[in-house]
C-alpha atoms as one frame of an Amber mdcrd trajectory, in Angstrom:
protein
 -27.930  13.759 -17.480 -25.332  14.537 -14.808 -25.720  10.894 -13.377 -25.404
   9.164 -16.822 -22.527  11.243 -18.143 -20.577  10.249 -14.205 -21.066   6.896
 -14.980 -19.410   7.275 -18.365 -16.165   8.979 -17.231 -16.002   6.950 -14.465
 -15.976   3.733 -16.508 -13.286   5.909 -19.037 -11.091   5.856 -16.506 -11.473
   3.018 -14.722 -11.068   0.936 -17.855  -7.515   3.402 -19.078  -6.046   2.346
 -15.516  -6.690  -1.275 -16.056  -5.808  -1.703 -19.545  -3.038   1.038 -19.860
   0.679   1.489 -18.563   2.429   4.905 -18.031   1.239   8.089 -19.254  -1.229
   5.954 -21.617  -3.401   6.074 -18.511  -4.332   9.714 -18.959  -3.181  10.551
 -22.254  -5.456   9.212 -25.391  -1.731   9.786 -28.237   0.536   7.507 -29.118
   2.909  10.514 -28.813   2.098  10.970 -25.107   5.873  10.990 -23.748   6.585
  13.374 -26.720   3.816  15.333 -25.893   3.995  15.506 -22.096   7.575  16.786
 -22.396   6.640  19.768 -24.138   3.343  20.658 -22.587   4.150  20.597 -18.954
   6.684  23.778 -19.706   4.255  25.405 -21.829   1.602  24.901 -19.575   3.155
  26.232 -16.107   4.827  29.164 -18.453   1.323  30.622 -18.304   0.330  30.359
 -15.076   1.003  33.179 -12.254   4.162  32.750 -10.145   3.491  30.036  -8.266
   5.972  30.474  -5.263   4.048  30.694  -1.414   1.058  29.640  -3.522  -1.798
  27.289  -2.355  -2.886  25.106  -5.755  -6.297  23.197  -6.056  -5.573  20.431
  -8.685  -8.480  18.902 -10.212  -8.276  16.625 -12.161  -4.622  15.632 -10.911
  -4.522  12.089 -12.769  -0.947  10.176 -12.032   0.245  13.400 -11.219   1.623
  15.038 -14.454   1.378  18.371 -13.347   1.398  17.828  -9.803   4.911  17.297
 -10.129   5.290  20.328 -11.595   3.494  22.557  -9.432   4.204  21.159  -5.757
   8.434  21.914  -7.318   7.468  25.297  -7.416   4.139  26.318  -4.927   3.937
  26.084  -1.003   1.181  23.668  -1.160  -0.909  21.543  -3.729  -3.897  19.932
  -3.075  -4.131  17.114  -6.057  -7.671  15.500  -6.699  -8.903  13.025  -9.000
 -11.633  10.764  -9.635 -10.238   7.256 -10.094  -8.831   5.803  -6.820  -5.704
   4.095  -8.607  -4.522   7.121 -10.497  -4.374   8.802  -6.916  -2.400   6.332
  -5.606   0.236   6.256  -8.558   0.375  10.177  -8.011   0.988   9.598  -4.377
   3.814   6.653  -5.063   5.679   9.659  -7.460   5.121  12.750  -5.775   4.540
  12.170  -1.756   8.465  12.311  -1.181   7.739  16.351  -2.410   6.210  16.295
   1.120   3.712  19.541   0.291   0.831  17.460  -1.374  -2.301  16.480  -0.107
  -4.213  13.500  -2.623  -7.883  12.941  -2.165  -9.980  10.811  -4.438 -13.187
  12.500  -5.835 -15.385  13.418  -8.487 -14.741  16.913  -9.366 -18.526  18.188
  -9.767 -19.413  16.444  -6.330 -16.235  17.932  -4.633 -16.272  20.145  -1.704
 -13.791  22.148   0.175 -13.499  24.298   3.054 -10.688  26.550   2.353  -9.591
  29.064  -0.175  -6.418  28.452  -2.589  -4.440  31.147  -4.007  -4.644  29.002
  -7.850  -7.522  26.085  -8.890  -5.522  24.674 -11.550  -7.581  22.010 -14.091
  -5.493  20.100 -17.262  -8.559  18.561 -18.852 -11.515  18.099 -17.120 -14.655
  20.178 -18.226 -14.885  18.438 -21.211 -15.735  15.333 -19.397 -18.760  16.544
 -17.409 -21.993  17.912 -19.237 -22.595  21.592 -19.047 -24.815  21.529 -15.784
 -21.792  20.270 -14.064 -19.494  22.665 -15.670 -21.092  25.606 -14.885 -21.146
  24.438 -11.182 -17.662  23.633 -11.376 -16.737  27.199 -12.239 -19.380  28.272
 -10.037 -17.726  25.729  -6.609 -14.042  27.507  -8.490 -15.009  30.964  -7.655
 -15.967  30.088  -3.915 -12.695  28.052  -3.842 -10.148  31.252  -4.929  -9.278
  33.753  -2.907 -10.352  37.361  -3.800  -7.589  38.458  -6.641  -7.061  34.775
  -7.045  -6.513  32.484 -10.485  -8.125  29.739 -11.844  -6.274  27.975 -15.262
  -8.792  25.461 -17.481  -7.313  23.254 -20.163  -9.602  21.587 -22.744  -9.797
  19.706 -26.219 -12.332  22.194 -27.671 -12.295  20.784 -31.012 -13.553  17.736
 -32.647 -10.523  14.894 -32.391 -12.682  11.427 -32.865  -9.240  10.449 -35.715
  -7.224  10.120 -32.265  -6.527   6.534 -31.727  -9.410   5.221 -29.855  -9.135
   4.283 -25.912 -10.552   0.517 -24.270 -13.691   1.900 -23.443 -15.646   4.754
 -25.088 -14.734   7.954 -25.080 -16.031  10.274 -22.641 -15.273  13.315 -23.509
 -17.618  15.819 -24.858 -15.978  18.070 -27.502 -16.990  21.221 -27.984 -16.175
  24.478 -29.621 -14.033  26.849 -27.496 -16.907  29.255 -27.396 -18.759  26.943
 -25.046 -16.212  27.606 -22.218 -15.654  31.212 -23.339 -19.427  31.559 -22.543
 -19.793  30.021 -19.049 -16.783  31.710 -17.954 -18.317  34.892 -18.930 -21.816
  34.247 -17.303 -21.301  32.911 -14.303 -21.589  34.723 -11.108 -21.245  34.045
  -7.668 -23.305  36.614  -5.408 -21.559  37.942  -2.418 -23.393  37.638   1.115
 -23.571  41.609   2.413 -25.785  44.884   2.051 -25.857  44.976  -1.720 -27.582
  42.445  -3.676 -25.601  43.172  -6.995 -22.455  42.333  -5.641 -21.275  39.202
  -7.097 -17.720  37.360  -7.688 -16.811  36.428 -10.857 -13.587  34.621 -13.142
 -12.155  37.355 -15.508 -10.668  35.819 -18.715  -6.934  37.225 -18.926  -5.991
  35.029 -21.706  -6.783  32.571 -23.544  -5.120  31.143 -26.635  -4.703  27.584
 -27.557  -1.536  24.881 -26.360   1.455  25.490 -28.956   2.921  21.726 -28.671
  -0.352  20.114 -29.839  -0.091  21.697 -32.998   3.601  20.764 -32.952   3.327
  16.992 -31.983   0.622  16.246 -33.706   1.076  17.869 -37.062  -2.485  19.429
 -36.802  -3.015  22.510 -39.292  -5.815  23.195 -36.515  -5.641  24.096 -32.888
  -7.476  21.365 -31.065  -6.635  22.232 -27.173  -7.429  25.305 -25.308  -6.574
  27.282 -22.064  -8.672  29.715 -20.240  -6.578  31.917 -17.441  -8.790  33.717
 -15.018  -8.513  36.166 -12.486 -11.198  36.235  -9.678 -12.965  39.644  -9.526
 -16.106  41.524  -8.334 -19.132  42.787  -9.977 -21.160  45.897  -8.233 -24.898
  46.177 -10.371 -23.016  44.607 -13.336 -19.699  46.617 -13.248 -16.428  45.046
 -12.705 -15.013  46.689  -9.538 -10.810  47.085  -9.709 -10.296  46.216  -6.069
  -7.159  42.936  -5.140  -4.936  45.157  -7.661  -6.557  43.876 -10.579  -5.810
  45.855 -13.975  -5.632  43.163 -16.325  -2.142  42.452 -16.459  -1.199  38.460
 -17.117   1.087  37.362 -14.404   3.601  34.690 -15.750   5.952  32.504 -14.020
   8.749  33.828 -16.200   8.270  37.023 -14.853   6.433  38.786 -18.076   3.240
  40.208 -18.881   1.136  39.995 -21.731   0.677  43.452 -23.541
């Protein structure tokens, strides 16, 4: 299953690059520019501070976000599948001078070192669960201890969006899906006790304001999941990395 859904996102995207120009590449609305303008504020409104922070982008496209983030953290490391959107987010955001681009397939990608935020605007919903769950799994090896992770998804049916070149590849599904793997994966921690395992702590999740906006929807169709990386000792969430729940936000409040 992993191998045939691959070959569907990969010929998605393939065929948006070719056929598309702009945003159109990575964004499946008419209202894309509209869109894009209001979502990259909202978006990056929820994340921790990201000053002196090291960002894992996957999913990095043309570099929407990338923008965004490298303005604002010490380092970003932006990754995508399709060779040509790398390049395009090279061509608009090398002169930043604090990106690294690399070109691969999300579920497939490894990394040696630890990031202080993995950072993903769409991208589960394009790779069947086995892969997700060893996404999140590769995320919690990939975040420092007392570390974030931020998922955005469209967790709700949208097949009256105007249709792309190629099939759609996305695989739409209700927000509970995410909600759940978030909640039952574990990492296990090497050392003396065998119930000791790392895991991503839902903080908040709610879904994206501007959608709703832009596209006159009386339903929420887009999601966002922001985690905290935590421990687990026989089951038991351990408060170690300062940890207490709070949501961080780069505006300098905190959810109650």
């Amino acid at each position: 299953m992993a191998a045939v859904q691959k070959e569907r996102r990969v010929e998605y995207w393939e065929s948006r690059a070719s056929h598309c120009d702009g945003i159109q590449k990575v964004m499946n609305y008419a209202c894309a520019e509209e869109m894009t303008k209001l979502e990259i504020p909202e978006i990056i409104a929820e994340l921790p501070p990201l000053k002196d922070q090291s960002i894992l982008e996957l999913g990095a496209g043309i570099g929407r976000f990338t923008t965004a983030l490298a303005k604002e953290a010490k380092h970003v490391t932006a990754v995508d599948l399709i060779e040509r959107f790398t390049e395009e987010n090279r061509k608009n955001n090398a002169h930043l001078g604090n990106i690294d681009f690399l070109t691969s397939d999300a579920a497939t990608l490894e990394v040696s070192q630890k990031y202080d935020i993995v950072f993903s605007n769409f991208l589960l919903q394009y790779l069947d669960e086995e892969e997700c769950r060893n996404v999140v799994l590769k995320t919690i090896s990939w975040v420092k201890d007392g570390g974030y992770a931020f998922f955005r998804e469209s967790a709700k049916d949208e097949r009256d969006m105007p249709g792309p070149p190629k099939a759609n590849a996305s695989l739409y599904r209700h927000p509970s899906f995410y909600t759940d793997i978030f909640n039952t994966v574990r990492l296990p921690v090497e050392g003396n006790d065998p119930t000791r395992a790392d895991f991503l702590k839902i903080l908040k999740t709610q879904s994206v304001k501007c959608v709703t906006v832009v596209l006159s929807k009386e339903i929420d169709t887009h999601q966002f999941w922001l985690l905290k990386k935590v421990s687990t000792i026989d089951g038991k969430e351990t408060h170690t990395n300062g940890v207490n729940g709070d949501v961080p936000h780069a505006n300098g409040t905190k959810e109650e």
